[in-house]
Coordinates of C-alpha atoms and ligand atoms in Angstrom, one line a residue:
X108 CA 23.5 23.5 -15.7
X109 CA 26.1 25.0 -13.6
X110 CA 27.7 23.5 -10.5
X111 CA 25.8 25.9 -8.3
X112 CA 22.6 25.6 -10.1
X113 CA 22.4 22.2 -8.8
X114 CA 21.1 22.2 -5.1
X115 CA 21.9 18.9 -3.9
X116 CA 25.3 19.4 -5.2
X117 CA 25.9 22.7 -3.9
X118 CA 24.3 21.4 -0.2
X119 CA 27.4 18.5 -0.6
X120 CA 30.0 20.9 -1.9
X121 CA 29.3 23.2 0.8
X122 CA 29.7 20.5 3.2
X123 CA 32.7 19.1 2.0
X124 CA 34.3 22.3 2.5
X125 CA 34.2 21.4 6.5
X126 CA 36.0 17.8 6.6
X127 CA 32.9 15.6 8.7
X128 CA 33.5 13.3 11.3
X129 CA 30.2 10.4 11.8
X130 CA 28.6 8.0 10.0
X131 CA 25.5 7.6 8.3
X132 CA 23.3 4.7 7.8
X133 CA 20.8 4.5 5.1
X134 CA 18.0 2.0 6.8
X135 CA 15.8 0.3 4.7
X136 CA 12.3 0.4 7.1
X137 CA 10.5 -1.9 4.7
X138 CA 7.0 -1.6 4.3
X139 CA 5.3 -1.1 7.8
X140 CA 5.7 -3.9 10.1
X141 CA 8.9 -4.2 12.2
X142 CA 9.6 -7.3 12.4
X143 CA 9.4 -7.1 8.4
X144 CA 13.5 -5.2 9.5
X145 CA 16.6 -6.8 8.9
X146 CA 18.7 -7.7 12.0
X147 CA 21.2 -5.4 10.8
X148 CA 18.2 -2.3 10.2
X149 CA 17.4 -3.1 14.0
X150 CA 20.6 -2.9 15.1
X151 CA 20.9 0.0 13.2
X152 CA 17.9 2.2 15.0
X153 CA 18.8 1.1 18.2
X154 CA 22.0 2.8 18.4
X155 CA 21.2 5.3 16.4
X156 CA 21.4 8.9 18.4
X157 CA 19.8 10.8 15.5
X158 CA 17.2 9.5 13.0
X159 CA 16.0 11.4 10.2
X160 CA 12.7 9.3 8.8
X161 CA 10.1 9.3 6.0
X162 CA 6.4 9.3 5.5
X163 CA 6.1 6.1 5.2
X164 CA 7.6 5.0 8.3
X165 CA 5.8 3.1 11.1
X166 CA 5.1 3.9 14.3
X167 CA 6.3 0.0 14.7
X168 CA 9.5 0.7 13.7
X169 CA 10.4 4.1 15.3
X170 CA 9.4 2.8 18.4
X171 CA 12.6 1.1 18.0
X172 CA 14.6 3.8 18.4
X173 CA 15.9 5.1 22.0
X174 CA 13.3 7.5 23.8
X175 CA 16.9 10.0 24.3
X176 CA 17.8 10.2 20.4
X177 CA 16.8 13.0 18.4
X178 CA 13.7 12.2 15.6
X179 CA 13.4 14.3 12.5
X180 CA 10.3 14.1 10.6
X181 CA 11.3 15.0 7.2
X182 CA 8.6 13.0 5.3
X183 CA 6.5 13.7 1.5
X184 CA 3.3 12.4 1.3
X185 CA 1.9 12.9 -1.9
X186 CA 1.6 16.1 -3.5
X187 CA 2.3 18.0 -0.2
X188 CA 6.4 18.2 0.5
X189 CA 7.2 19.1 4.0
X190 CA 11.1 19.4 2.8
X191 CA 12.1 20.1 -0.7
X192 CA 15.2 16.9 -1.1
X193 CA 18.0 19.4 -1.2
X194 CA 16.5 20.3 2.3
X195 CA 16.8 17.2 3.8
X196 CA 20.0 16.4 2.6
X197 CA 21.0 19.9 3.9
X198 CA 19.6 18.5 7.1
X199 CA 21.5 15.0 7.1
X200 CA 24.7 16.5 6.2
X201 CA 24.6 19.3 8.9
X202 CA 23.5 16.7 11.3
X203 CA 26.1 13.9 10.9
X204 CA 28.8 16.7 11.1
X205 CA 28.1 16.4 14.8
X206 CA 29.2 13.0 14.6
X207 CA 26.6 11.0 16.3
X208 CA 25.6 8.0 15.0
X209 CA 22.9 9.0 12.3
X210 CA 20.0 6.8 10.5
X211 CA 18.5 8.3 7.7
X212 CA 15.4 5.9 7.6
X213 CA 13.1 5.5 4.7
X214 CA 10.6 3.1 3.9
X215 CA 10.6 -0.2 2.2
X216 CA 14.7 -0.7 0.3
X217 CA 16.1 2.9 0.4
X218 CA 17.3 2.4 -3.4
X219 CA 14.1 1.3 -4.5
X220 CA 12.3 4.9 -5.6
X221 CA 13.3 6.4 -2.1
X222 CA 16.1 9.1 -3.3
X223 CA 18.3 6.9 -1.4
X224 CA 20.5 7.1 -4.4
X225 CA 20.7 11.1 -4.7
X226 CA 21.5 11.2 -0.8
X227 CA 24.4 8.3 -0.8
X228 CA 25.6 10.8 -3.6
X229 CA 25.7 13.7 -1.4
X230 CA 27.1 11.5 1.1
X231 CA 29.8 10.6 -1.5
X232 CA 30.7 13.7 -2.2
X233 CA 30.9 15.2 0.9
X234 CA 33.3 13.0 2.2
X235 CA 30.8 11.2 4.8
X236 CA 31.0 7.8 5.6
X237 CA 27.9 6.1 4.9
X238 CA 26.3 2.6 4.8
X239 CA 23.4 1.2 2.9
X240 CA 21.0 -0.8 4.6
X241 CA 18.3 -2.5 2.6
X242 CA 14.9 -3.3 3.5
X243 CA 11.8 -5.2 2.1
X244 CA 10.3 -3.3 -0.7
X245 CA 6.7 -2.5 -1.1
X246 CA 6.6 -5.3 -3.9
X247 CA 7.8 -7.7 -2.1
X248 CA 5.9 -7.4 0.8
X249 CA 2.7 -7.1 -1.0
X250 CA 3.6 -10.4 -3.7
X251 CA 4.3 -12.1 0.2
X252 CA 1.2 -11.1 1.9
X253 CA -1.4 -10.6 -1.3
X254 CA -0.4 -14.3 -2.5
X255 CA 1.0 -12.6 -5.9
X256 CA 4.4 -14.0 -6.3
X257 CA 6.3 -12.1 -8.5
X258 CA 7.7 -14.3 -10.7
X259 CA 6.3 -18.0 -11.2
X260 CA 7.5 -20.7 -13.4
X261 CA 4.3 -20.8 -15.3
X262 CA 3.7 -17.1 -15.3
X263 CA 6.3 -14.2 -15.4
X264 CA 10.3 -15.1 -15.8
X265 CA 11.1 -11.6 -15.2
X266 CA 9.0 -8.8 -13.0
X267 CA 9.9 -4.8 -14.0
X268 CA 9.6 -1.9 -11.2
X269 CA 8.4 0.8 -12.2
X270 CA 7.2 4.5 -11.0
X271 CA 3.8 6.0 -12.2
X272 CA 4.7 9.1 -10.4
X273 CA 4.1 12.5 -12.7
X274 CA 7.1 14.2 -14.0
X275 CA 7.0 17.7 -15.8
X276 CA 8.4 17.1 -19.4
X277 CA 9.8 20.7 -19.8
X278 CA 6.8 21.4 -22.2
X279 CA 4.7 22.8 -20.3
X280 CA 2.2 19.4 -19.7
X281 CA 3.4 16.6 -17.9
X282 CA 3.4 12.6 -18.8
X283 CA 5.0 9.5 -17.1
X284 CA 8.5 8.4 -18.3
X285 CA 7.8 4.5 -18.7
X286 CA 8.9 2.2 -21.6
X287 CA 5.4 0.9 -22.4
X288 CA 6.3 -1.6 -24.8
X289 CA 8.9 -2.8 -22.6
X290 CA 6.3 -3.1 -19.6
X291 CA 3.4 -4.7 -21.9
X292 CA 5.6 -7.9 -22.6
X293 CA 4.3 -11.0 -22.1
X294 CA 5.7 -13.4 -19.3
X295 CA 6.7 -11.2 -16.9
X296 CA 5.1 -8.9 -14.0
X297 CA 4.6 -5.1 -13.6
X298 CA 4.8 -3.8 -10.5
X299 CA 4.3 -0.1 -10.7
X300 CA 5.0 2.0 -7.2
X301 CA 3.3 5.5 -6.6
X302 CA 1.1 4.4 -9.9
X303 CA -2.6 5.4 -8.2
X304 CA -3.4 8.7 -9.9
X305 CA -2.3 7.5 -13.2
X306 CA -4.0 4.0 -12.8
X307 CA -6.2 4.6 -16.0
X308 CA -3.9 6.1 -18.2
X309 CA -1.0 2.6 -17.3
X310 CA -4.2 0.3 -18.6
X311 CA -5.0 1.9 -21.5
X312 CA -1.0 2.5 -22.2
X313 CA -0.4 -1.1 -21.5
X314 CA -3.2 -2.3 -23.9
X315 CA -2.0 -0.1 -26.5
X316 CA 1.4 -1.4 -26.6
X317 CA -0.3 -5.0 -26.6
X318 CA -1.7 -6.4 -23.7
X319 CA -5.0 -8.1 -23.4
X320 CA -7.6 -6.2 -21.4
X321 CA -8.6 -9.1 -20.1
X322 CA -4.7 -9.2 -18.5
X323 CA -4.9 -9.7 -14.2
X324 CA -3.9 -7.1 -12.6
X325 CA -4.4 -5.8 -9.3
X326 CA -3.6 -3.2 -6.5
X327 CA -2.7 -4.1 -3.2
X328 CA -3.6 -1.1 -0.5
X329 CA -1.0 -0.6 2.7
X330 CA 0.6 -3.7 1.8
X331 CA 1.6 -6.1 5.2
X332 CA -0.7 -3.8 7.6
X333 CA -3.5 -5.0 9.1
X334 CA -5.6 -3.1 7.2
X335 CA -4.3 -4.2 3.6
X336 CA -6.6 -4.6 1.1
X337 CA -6.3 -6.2 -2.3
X338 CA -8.5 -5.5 -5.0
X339 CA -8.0 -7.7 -8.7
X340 CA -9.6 -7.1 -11.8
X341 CA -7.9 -6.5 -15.1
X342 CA -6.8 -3.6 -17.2
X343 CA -10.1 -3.3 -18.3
X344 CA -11.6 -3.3 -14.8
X345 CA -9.2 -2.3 -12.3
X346 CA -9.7 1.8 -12.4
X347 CA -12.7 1.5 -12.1
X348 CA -12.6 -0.9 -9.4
X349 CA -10.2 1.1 -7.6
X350 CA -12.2 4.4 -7.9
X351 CA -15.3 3.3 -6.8
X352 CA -13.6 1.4 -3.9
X353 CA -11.9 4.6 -2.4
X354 CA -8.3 2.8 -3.0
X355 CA -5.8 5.3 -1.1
X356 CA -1.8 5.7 -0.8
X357 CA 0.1 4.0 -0.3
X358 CA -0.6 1.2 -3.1
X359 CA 0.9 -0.9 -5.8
X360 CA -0.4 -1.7 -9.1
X361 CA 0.7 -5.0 -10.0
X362 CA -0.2 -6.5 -13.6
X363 CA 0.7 -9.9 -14.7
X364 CA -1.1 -13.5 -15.1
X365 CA 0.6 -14.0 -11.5
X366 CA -2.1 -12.1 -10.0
X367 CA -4.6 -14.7 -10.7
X368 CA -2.8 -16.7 -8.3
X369 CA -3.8 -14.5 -5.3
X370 CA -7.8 -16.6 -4.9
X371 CA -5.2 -19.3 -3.9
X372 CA -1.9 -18.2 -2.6
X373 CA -3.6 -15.6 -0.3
X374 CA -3.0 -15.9 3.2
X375 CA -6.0 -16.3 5.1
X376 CA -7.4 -13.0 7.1
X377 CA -6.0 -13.4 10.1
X378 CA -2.3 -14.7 8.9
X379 CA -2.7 -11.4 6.4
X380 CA -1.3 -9.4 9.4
X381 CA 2.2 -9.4 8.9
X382 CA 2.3 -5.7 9.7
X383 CA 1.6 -2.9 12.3
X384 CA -2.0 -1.3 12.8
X385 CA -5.4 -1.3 14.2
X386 CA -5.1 -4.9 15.5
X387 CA -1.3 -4.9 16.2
X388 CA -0.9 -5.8 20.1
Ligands
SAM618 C1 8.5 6.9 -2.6 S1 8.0 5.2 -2.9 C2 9.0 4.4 -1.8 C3 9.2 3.0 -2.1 C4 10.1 2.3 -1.1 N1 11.4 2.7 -1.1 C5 10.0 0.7 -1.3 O1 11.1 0.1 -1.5 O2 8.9 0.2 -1.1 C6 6.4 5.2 -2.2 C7 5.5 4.3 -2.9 O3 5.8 2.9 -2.5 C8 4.6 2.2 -2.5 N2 4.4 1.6 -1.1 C9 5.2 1.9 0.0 N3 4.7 1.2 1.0 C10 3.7 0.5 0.6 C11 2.8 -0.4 1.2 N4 2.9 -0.7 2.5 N5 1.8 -0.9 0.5 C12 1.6 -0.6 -0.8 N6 2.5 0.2 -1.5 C13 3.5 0.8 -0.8 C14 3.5 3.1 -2.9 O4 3.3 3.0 -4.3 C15 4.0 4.4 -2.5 O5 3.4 5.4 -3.2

């Protein structure tokens, strides 16, 4: 592939051509409730003058940012794109040659499957200052506030991210890039983000690299929002679990003997609220 056939690089190179004053700050937004933000993230937002967030960004935590600075939604749900990637870097590079203070804010740890790697790239390379700030992932908020920890002494002594998210192979079908093997083995926990349309296929992957179907796993809905839901089951159980159950975006598929922990590590109902929503005051 040529330099120009590359749009995120051609976006930067173009950019770099016209040295750029300001900064940019990557903010981790973590996954919904605000006061789930670093001190740093909150700092961050309010003095931000420009703020370029993400789908999964509350309402919490942009109402954190000044009522005078500029907010650009530039958010993907799933399966509808309002801004092809190369777009929105396009975006944050035109907008921090301005050179006011510039948050590009994205939910949970911006280099935890958030892009935030491909735009501190195009930050690189275009010569713009830039600082990374992380934020609670959607796995860690849901192991904190679905009582699944995600390691555990007596359970899992190592815990694997992963993406379930569909990626064209270049033949014409399309399959998921995961190391099976490597996230069927024993002692540790899965976590798999974006993993909700390919929820059957991970079980019946994972037992046929060697898991148990009888293995706990669960998925934990809008993890740390008021309305977060946990449904557990194993391989065996959980697609159909989480069909019949109308299980939505965003959710985490966690699999691992730590999520028989969650009957007793789970907070009670009311404590469950860590988060922004219905009953947030
Ligand atoms: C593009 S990824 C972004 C992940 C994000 N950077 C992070 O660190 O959590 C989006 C996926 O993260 C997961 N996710 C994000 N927020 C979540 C939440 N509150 N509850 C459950 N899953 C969540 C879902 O799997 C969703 O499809």
């Amino acid at each position: 592939m040529g330099l120009t056939d590359d749009p995120v690089r051609a976006a930067a190179d173009a950019t770099a051509a016209r040295r750029l004053p300001g900064k940019v700050t990557l903010v981790g937004a973590g996954p919904g409730a605000a006061d789930l933000l670093t001190l740093r993230a909150a700092r961050a937002l309010q003095q931000a003058e420009v703020v370029l967030y993400d789908h999964l960004v509350s309402r919490d935590v942009l109402d954190l940012v000044p009522a005078d600075a500029e907010l650009v939604y530039v958010g993907k749900a799933s399966g509808s794109h309002s801004l092809p990637q190369a777009q929105i870097i396009e975006l944050m590079l035109q907008r921090a040659r301005s050179g006011r203070p510039l948050v590009r804010l994205k939910g949970g740890d911006p280099y935890v499957f958030g892009r935030g790697g491909e735009e501190a790239q195009a930050l690189a390379r275009a010569g713009v200052p830039f600082e990374v700030v992380p934020g609670v992932s959607a796995a860690q908020g849901a192991a904190a506030c679905a009582g699944i920890p995600l390691t555990h002494r007596d359970h899992a002594g190592a815990v694997v991210f992963a993406t379930g998210h569909l990626r064209e192979d270049g033949r014409g079908g399309s399959d998921v890039e995961l190391d099976w093997g490597a996230l069927a083995r024993p002692h540790q926990t899965a976590v798999i983000y974006m993993g909700l349309a390919t929820l059957p296929r991970t079980c019946e992957q994972l037992v046929a690299h060697g898991m148990s179907p009888d293995t706990p796993a669960a998925v934990v809905e809008r993890a740390t929002c008021a309305d977060q839901r946990t449904i557990t089951g194993t391989l065996r159980t959980l697609p159909q679990q989480v069909k019949s159950q109308g299980v939505r975006s965003p959710a985490l598929v966690m699999v691992g003997t730590v999520v028989s922990l969650h009957g007793e590590l789970a907070p009670p109902a009311a404590a469950t609220r860590c988060g922004h929503g219905p009953e947030a005051g």
